Tab-separated table of C-alpha atoms and ligand atoms in Angstrom:
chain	number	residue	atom	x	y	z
A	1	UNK	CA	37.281	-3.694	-0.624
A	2	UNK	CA	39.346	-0.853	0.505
A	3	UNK	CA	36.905	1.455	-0.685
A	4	UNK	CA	34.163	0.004	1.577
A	5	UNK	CA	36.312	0.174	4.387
A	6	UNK	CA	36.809	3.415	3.814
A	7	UNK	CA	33.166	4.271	3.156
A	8	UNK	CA	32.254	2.740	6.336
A	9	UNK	CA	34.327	4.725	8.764
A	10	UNK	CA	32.963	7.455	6.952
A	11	UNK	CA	29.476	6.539	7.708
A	12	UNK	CA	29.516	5.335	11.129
A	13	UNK	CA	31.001	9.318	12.004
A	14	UNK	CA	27.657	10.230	10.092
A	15	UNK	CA	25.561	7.737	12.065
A	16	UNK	CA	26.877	8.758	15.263
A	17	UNK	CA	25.045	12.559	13.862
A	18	UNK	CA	22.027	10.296	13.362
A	19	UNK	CA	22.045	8.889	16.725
A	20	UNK	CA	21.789	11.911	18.479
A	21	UNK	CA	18.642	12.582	16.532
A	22	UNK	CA	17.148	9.318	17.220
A	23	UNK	CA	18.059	9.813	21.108
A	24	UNK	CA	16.784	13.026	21.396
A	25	UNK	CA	13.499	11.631	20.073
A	26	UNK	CA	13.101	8.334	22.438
A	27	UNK	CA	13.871	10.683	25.671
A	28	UNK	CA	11.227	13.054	23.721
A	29	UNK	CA	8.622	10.434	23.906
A	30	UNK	CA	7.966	9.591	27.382
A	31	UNK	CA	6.849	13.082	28.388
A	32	UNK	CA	4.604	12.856	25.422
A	33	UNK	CA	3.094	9.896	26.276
A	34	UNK	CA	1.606	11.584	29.117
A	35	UNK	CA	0.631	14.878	27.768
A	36	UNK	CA	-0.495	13.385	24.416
A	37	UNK	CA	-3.305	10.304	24.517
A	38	UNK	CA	-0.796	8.217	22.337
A	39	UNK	CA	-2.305	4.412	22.626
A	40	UNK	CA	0.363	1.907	24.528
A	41	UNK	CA	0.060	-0.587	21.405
A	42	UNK	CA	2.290	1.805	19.542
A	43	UNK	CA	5.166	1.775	21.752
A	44	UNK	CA	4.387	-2.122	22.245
A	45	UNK	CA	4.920	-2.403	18.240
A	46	UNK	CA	8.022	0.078	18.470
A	47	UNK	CA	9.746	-2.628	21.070
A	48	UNK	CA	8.596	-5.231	18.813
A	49	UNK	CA	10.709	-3.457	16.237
A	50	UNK	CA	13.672	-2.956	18.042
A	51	UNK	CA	13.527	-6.831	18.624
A	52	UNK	CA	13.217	-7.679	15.431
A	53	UNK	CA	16.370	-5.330	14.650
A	54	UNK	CA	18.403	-7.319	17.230
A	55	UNK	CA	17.179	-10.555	16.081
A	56	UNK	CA	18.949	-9.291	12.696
A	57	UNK	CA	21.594	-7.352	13.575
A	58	UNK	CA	23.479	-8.337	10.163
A	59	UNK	CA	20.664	-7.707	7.998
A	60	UNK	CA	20.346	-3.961	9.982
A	61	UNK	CA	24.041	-3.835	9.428
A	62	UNK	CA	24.105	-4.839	5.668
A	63	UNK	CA	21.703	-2.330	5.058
A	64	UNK	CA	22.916	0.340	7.067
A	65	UNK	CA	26.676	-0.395	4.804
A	66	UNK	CA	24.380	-0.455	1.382
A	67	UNK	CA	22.831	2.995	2.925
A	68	UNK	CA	26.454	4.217	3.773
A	69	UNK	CA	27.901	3.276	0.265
A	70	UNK	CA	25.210	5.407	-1.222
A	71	UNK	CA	25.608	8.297	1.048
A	72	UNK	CA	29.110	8.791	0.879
A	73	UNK	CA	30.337	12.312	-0.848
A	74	UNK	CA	31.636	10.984	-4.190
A	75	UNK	CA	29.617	10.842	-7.118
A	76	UNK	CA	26.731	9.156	-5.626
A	77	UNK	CA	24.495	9.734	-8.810
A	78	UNK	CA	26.899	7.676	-11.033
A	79	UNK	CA	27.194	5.293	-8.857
A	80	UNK	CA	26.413	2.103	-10.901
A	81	UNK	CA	24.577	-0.834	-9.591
A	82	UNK	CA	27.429	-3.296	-9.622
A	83	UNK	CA	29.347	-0.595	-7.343
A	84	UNK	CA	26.158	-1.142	-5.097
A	85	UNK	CA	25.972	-4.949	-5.182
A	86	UNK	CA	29.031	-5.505	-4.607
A	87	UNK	CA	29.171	-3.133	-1.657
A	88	UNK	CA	26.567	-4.957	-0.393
A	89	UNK	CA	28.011	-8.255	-0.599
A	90	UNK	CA	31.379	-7.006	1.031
A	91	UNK	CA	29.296	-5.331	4.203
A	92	UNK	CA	27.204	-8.903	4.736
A	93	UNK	CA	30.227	-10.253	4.982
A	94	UNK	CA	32.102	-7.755	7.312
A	95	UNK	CA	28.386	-7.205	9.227
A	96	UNK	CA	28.890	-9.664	11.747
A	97	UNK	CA	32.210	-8.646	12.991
A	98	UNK	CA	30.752	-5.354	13.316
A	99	UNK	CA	27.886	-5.510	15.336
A	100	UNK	CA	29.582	-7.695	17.607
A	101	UNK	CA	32.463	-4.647	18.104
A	102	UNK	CA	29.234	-2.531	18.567
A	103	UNK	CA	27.554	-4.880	21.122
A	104	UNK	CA	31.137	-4.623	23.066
A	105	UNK	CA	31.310	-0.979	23.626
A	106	UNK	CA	27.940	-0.223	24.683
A	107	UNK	CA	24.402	0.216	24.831
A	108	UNK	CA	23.386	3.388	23.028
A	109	UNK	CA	25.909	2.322	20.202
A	110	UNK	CA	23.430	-0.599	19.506
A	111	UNK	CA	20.662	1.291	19.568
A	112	UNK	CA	22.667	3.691	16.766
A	113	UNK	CA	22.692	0.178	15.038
A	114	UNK	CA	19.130	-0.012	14.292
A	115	UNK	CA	18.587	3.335	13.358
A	116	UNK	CA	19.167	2.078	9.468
A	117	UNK	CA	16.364	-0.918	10.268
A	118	UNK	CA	13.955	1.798	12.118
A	119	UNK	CA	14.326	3.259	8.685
A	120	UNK	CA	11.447	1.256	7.261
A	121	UNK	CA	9.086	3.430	9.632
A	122	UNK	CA	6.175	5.233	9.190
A	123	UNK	CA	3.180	7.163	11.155
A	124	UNK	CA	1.897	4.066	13.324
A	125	UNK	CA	-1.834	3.402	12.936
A	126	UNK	CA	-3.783	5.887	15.339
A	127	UNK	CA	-6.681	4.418	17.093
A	128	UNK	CA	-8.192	8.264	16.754
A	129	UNK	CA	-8.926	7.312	12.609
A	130	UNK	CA	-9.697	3.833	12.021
A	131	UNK	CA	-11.190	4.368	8.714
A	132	UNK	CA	-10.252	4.526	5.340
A	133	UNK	CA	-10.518	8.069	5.826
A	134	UNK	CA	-7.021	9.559	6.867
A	135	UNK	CA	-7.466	13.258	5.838
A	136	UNK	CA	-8.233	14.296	9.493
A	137	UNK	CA	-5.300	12.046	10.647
A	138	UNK	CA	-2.819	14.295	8.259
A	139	UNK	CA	-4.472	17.397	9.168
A	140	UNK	CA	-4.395	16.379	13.540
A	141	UNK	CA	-0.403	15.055	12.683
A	142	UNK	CA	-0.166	18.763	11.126
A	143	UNK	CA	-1.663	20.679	14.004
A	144	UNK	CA	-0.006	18.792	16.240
A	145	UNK	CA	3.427	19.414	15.608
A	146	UNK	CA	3.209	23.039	14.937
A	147	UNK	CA	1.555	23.204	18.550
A	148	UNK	CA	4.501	21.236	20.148
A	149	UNK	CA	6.826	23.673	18.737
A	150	UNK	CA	4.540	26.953	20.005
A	151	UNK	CA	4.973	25.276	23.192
A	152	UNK	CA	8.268	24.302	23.132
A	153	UNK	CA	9.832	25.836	20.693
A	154	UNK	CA	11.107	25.763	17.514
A	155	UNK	CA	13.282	22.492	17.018
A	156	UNK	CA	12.470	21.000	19.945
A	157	UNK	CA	13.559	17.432	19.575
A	158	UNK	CA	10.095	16.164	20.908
A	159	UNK	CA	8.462	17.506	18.193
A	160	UNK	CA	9.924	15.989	15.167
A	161	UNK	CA	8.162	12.868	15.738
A	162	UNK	CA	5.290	14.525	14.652
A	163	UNK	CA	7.090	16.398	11.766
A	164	UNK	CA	7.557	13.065	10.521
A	165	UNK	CA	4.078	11.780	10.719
A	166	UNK	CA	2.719	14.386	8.672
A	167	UNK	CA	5.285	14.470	5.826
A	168	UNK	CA	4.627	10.937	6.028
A	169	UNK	CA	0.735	11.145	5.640
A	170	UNK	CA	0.167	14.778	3.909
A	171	UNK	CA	0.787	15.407	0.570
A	172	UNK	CA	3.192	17.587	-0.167
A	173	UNK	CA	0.849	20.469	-1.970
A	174	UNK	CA	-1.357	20.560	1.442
A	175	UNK	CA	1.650	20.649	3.371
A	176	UNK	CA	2.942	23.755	1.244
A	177	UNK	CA	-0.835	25.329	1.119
A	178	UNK	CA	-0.724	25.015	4.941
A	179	UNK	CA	2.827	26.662	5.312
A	180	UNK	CA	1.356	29.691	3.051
A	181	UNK	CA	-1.294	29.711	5.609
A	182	UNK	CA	0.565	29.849	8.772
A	183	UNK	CA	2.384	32.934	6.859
A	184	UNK	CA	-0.502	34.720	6.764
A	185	UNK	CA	-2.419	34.018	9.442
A	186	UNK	CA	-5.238	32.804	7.484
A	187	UNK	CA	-4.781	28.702	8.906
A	188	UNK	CA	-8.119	27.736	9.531
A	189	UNK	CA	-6.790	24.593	12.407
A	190	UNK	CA	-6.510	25.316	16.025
A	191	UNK	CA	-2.690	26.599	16.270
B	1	UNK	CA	-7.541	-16.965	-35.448
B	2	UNK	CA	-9.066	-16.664	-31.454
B	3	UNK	CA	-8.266	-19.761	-30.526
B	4	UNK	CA	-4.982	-19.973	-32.326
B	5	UNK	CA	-4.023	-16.977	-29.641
B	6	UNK	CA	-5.464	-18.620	-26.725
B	7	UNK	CA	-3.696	-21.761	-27.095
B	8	UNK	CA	-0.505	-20.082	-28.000
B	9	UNK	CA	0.270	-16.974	-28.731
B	10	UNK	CA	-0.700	-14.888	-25.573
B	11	UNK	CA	2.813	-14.127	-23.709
B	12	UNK	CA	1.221	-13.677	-20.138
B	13	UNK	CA	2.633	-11.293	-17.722
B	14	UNK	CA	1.313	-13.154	-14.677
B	15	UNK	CA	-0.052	-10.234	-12.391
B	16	UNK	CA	-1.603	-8.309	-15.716
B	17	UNK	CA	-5.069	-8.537	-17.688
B	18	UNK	CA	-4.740	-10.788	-20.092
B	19	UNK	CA	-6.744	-10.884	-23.564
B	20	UNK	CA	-10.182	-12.995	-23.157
B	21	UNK	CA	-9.774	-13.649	-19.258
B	22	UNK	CA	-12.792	-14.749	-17.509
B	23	UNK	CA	-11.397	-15.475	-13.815
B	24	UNK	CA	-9.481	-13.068	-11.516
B	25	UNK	CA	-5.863	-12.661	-11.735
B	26	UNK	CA	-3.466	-14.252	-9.330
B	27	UNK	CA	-3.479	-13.019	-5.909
B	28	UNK	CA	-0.634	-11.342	-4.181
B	29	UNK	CA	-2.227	-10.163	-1.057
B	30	UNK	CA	-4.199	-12.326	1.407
B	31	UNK	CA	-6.708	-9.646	0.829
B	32	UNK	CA	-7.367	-10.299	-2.790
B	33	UNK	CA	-7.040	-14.270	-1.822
B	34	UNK	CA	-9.923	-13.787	0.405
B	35	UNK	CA	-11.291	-11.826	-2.104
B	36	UNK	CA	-11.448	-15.111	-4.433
B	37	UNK	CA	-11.908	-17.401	-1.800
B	38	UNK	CA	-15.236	-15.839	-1.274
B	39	UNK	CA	-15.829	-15.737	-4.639
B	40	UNK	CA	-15.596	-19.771	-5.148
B	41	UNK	CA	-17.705	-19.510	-1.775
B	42	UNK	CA	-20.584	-18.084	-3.065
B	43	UNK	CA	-20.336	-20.273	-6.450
B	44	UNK	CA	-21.020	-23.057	-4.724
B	45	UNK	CA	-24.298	-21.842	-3.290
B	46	UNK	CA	-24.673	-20.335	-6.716
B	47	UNK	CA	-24.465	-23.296	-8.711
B	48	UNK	CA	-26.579	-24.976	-6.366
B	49	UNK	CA	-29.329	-22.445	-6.978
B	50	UNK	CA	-28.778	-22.551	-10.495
B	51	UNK	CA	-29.331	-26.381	-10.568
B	52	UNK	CA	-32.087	-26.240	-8.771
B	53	UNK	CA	-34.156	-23.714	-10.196
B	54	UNK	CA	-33.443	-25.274	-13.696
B	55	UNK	CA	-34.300	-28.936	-12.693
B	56	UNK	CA	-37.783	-26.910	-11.692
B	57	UNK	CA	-38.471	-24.703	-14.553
B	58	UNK	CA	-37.319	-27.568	-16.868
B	59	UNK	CA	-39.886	-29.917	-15.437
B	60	UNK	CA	-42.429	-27.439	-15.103
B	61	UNK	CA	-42.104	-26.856	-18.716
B	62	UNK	CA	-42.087	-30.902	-19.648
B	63	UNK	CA	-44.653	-31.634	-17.821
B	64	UNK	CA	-46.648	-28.929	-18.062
B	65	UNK	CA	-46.649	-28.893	-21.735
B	66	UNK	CA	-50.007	-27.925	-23.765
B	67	UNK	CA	-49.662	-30.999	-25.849
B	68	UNK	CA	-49.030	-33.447	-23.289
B	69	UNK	CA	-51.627	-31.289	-20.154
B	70	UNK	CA	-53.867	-29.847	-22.171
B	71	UNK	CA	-55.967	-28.513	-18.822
B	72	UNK	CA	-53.676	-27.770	-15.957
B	73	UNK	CA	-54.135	-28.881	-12.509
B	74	UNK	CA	-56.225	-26.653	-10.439
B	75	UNK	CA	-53.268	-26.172	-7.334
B	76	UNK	CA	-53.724	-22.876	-5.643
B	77	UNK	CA	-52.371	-23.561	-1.970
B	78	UNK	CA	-49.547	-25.755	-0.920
B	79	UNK	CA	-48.912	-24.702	2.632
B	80	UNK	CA	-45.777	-27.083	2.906
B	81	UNK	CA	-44.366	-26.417	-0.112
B	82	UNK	CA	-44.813	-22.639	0.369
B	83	UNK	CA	-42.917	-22.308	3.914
B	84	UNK	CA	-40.139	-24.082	2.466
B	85	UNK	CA	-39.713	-21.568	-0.853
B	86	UNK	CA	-39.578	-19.388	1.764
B	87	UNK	CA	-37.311	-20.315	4.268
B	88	UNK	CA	-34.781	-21.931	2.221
B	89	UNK	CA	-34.383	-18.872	0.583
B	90	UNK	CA	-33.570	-16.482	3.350
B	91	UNK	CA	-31.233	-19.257	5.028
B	92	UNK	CA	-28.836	-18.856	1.865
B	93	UNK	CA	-28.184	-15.454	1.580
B	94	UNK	CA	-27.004	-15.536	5.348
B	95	UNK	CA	-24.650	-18.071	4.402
B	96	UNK	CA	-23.339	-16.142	1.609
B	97	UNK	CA	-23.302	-13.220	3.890
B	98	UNK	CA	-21.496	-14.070	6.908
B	99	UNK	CA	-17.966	-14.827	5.134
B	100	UNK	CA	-18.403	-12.006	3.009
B	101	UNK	CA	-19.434	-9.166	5.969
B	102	UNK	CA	-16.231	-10.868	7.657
B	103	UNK	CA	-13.948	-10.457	4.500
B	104	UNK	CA	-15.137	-6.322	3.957
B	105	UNK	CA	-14.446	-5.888	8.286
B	106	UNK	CA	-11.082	-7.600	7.648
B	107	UNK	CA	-10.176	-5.629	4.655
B	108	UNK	CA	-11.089	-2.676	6.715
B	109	UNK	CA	-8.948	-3.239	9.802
B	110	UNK	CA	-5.356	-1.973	10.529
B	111	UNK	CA	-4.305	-4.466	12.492
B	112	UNK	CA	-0.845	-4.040	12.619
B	113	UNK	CA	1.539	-0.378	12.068
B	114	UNK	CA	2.885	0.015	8.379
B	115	UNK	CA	5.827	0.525	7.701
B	116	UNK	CA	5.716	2.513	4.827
B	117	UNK	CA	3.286	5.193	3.554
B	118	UNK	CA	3.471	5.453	-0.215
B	119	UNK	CA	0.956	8.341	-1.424
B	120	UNK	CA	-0.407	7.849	-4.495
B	121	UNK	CA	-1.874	11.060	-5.781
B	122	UNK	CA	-3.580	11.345	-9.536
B	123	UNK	CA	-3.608	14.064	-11.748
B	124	UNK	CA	-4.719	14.794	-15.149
B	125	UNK	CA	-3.564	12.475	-16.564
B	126	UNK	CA	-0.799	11.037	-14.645
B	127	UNK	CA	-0.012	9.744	-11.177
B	128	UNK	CA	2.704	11.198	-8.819
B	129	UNK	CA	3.830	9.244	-6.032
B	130	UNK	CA	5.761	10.518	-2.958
B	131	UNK	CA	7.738	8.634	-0.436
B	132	UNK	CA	7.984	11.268	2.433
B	133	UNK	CA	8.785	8.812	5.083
B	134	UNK	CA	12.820	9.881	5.311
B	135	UNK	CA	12.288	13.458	4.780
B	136	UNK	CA	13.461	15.509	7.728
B	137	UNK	CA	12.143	18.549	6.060
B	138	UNK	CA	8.882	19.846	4.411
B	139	UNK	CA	10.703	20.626	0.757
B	140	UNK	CA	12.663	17.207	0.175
B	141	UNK	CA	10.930	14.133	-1.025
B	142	UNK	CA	11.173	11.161	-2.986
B	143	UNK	CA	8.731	12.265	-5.594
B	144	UNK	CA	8.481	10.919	-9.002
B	145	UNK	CA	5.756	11.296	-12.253
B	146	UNK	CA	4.298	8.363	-13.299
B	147	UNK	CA	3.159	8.550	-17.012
B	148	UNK	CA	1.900	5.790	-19.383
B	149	UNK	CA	4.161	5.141	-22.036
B	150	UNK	CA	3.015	5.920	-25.559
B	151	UNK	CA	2.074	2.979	-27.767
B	152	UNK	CA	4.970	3.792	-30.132
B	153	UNK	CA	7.073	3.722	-27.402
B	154	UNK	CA	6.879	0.258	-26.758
B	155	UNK	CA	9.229	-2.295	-26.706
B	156	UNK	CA	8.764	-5.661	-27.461
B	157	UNK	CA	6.632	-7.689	-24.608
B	158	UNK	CA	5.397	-4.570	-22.974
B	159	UNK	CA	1.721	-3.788	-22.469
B	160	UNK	CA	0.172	-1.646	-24.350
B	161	UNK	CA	-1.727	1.070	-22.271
B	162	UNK	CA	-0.101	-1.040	-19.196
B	163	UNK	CA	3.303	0.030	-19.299
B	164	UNK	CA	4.939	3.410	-17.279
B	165	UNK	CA	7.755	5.149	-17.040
B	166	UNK	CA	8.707	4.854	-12.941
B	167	UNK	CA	7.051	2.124	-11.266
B	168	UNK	CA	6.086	2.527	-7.731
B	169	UNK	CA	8.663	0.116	-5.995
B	170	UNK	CA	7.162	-1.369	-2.787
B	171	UNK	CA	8.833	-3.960	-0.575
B	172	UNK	CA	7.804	-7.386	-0.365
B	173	UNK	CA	5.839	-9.056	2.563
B	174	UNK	CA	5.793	-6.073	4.325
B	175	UNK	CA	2.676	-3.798	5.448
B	176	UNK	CA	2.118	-0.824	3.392
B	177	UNK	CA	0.106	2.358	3.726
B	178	UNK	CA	-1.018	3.852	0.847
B	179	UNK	CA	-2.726	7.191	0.734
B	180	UNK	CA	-5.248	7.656	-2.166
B	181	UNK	CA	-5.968	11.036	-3.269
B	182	UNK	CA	-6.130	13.245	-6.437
B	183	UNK	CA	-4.996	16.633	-7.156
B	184	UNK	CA	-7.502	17.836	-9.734
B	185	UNK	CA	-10.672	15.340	-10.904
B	186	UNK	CA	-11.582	12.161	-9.452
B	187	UNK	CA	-9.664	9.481	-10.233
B	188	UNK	CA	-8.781	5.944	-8.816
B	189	UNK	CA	-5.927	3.681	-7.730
B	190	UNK	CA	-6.702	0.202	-8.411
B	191	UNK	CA	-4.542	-3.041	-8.401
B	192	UNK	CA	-6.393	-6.276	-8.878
B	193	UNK	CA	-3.592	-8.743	-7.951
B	194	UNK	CA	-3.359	-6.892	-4.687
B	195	UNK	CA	-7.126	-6.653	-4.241
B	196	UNK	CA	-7.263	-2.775	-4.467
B	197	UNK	CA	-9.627	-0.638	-5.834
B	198	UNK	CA	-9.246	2.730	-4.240
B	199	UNK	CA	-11.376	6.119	-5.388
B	200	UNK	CA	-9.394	9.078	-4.760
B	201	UNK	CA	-11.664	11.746	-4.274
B	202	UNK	CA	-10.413	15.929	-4.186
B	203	UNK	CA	-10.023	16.966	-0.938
B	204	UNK	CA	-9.790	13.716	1.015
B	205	UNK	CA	-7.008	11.274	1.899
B	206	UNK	CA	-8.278	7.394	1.262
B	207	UNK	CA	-6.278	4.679	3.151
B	208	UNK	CA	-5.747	1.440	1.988
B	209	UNK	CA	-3.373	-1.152	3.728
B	210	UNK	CA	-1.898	-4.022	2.090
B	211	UNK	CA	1.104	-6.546	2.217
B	212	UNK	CA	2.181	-7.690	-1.202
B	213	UNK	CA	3.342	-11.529	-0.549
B	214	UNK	CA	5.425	-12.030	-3.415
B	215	UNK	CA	7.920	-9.722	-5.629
B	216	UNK	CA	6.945	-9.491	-9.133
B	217	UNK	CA	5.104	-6.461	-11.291
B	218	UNK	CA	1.566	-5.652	-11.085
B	219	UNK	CA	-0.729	-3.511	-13.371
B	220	UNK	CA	-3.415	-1.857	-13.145
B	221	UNK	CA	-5.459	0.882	-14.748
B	222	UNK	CA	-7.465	3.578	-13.577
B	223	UNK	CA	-11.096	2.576	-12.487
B	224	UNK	CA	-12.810	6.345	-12.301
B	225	UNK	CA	-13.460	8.230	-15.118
B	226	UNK	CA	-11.414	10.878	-14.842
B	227	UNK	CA	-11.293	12.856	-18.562
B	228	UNK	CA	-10.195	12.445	-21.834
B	229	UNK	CA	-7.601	10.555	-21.057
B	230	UNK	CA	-8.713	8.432	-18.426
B	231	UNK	CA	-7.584	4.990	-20.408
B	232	UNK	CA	-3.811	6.697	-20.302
B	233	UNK	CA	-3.258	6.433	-16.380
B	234	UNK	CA	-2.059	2.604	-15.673
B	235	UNK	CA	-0.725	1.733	-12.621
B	236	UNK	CA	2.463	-0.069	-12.077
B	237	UNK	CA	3.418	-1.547	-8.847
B	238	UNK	CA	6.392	-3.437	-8.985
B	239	UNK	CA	7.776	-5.516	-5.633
B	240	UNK	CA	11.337	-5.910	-4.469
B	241	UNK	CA	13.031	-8.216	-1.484
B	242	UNK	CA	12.936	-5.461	0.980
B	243	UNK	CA	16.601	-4.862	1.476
B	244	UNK	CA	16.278	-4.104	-2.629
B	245	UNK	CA	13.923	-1.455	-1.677
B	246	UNK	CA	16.282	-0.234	0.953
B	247	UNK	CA	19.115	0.692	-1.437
B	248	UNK	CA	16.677	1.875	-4.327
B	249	UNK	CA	15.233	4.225	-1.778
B	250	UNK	CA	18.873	5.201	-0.513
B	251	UNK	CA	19.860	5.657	-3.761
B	252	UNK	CA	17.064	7.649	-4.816
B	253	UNK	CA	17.240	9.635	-2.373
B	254	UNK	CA	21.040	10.334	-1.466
B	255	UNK	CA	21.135	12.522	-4.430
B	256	UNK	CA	18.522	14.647	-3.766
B	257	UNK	CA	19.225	15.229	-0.301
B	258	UNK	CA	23.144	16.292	-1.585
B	259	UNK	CA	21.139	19.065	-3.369
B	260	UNK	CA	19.006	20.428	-0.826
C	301	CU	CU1	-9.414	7.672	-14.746
């Protein structure tokens, strides 16, 4: 028990790292909305998301404390399973209490809440491929991001969206082919 | 000795072929329960046909018998008789085709965003599958071989040409993207409980959307010839309560990050 306690102050100083990312990249998306010709049913489903997430704010939690236990410096790898369960089990417990604390101190903690529930997220469906074929949809997601950070340079926070939509879609061999590529100026997209 | 293994010695894993089945295995997606529901569908219309078409031939054949009508009726024309062969006929095949143009639209559609993409990429003669969806750079990912284990490998009560090594672990009742495609040869991804039968094809990224609606393991085996050892490539897909999947994943992935 005192190990999870301990595990989970750890983690919520690493979560406050994540929530700057996750920040960065909702301000991020409102200019892109404009620029880009994203459809409005993916930011509908994003809210729907984010109310699910407050709906279950101890599941987000209890899974945010499983994450937490896993990602804390010591020996993750031997970690066994019963460690894991019965971290689990301690943070559903304690999971109320602390998303209540969170609720108290303010808005943009909450939203640092669901980043562990947001984790189950992928590329959204694009209304640009409808088929079964996706190859164009990894190749635009590709092309896209590398000519958000032309534009705005490299690790721009608006960007990264896109960085994760075509890890998500491309396999990794294209994505490394296309990297070789770029090196050499031989990248046959418009960059 | 057949029978004897029908009645009792086949130890069915639920969501896997099983020796002398005839009907589908249980479903696990609404697609694949569609997929049967259409099936029974267009049995009924079947078996109606079937019926039919006997109770015709059968007393064409009594009563039409050398022995008992020696010298056939001259009938040539039948003008009723012939717009109703005709119509009846054309009206069925609408009805069989209207649930099942429905079913292949539906199947088709992403109606709602996934919320995982799992790509499942075949090789000679072995699948890899990469979870990419927490990387936050282009060299990590949650990658992992899948190879068939060898038949001496075995234990007891696994499959036989069925069985891996790492399972692809999916979360229940959630909407899943998967991303077909091969690295070499053609090859396939296909999952009967779940309705799936996927080609992946060199060069191309296939999509296929499903929700698995209950945890449990499913098999499946290759459906495209692709080599020698094309009967060696199962598929595994094995379903977990989604905050299971959460701390595999986590797990899985915690490590590798720490060395990157
Ligand atoms: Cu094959």
């Amino acid at each position: 028990m005192a190990e999870a306690q301990g595990d989970k102050t750890l983690t919520l100083s690493e979560q406050y790292h994540l929530k700057g990312n996750e920040e960065k990249a909702n301000v991020g998306i409102k200019p892109e909305e404009v620029k880009e010709v994203q459809n409005p049913e993916n930011a509908a489903s994003k809210e729907v998301v984010a109310d699910k997430a407050e709906e279950t704010p101890a599941a987000a939690a209890a899974v945010a404390s499983e994450e937490s236990s896993g990602s804390t410096p010591t020996a993750v790898g031997e970690e066994s399973t019963e460690d894991n369960t019965g971290a689990a089990e301690n943070s559903t417990e304690a999971a109320p209490e602390e998303s209540s604390e969170n609720t108290e101190n303010s808005g943009e903690q909450e939203v640092e809440e669901e980043t562990p529930e947001v984790k189950l997220e992928t590329a959204p469906a694009d209304f640009r491929f409808p088929t079964t074929n996706q190859t164009r949809h990894c190749f635009t997601r590709y092309v896209e991001y590398h000519r958000c950070v032309a534009a705005k340079g490299e690790g721009a926070p608006e960007c990264e969206k896109f960085a994760k939509y075509y890890r998500s879609l491309c396999p990794g061999e294209w994505v490394e082919r296309w990297n070789e590529q770029r090196e050499n100026g031989t990248f046959p997209g418009p960059l | 000795m057949i029978v004897l293994e029908w009645l009792f010695l086949t130890i069915a894993p639920c969501d896997a072929a099983e020796p002398w089945q005839l009907g589908s295995q249980d479903a696990a997606t609404p697609m694949m329960q569609g997929i049967m529901d259409l099936h029974h569908d267009i049995f009924f219309f079947l078996i109606l046909i079937l019926v039919f078409v006997s109770r015709i031939l059968v007393r064409a054949l009594w009563h039409f018998h050398y022995k008992k009508n020696p010298i056939p009726q001259r009938i040539v024309h039948g003008t009723t008789i012939e717009i109703l062969r005709t119509i009846f006929p054309s009206i069925i095949p609408m009805f069989i085709a209207i649930p099942s143009f429905a079913l292949l639209y539906s199947m088709d559609e992403v109606v709602v965003d996934p919320a995982i993409t799992i790509k499942a990429i075949g090789h000679q003669w072995y699948r890899t599958y990469e979870y990419s969806d927490y990387n936050s750079s282009d060299e990590q990912s949650l990658t992992f071989d899948s190879y068939t284990i060898p038949e001496d490998d075995l234990e007891l009560g696994q499959s036989r040409l069925l069985e891996v090594d790492n399972r692809v672990v999916v979360p229940a009742k959630t909407h899943l993207r998967i991303i077909v495609t091969p690295a070499d040869v053609p090859h396939s991804w296909a999952v009967p409980s779940s309705g799936v039968k996927c080609d992946a094809v060199p060069g191309r990224l296939n999509q296929i959307s499903i929700s698995v609606q209950r945890e449990g393991v499913y098999y499946g085996q290759c459906s495209e010839i692709c080599g020698t050892n094309h009967a060696f490539t199962p598929i595994v897909v094995e379903a977990v309560p989604r905050k299971d999947y959460g701390s595999r994943v986590s797990n899985q992935l915690i490590p590798q990050t720490g060395e990157a």
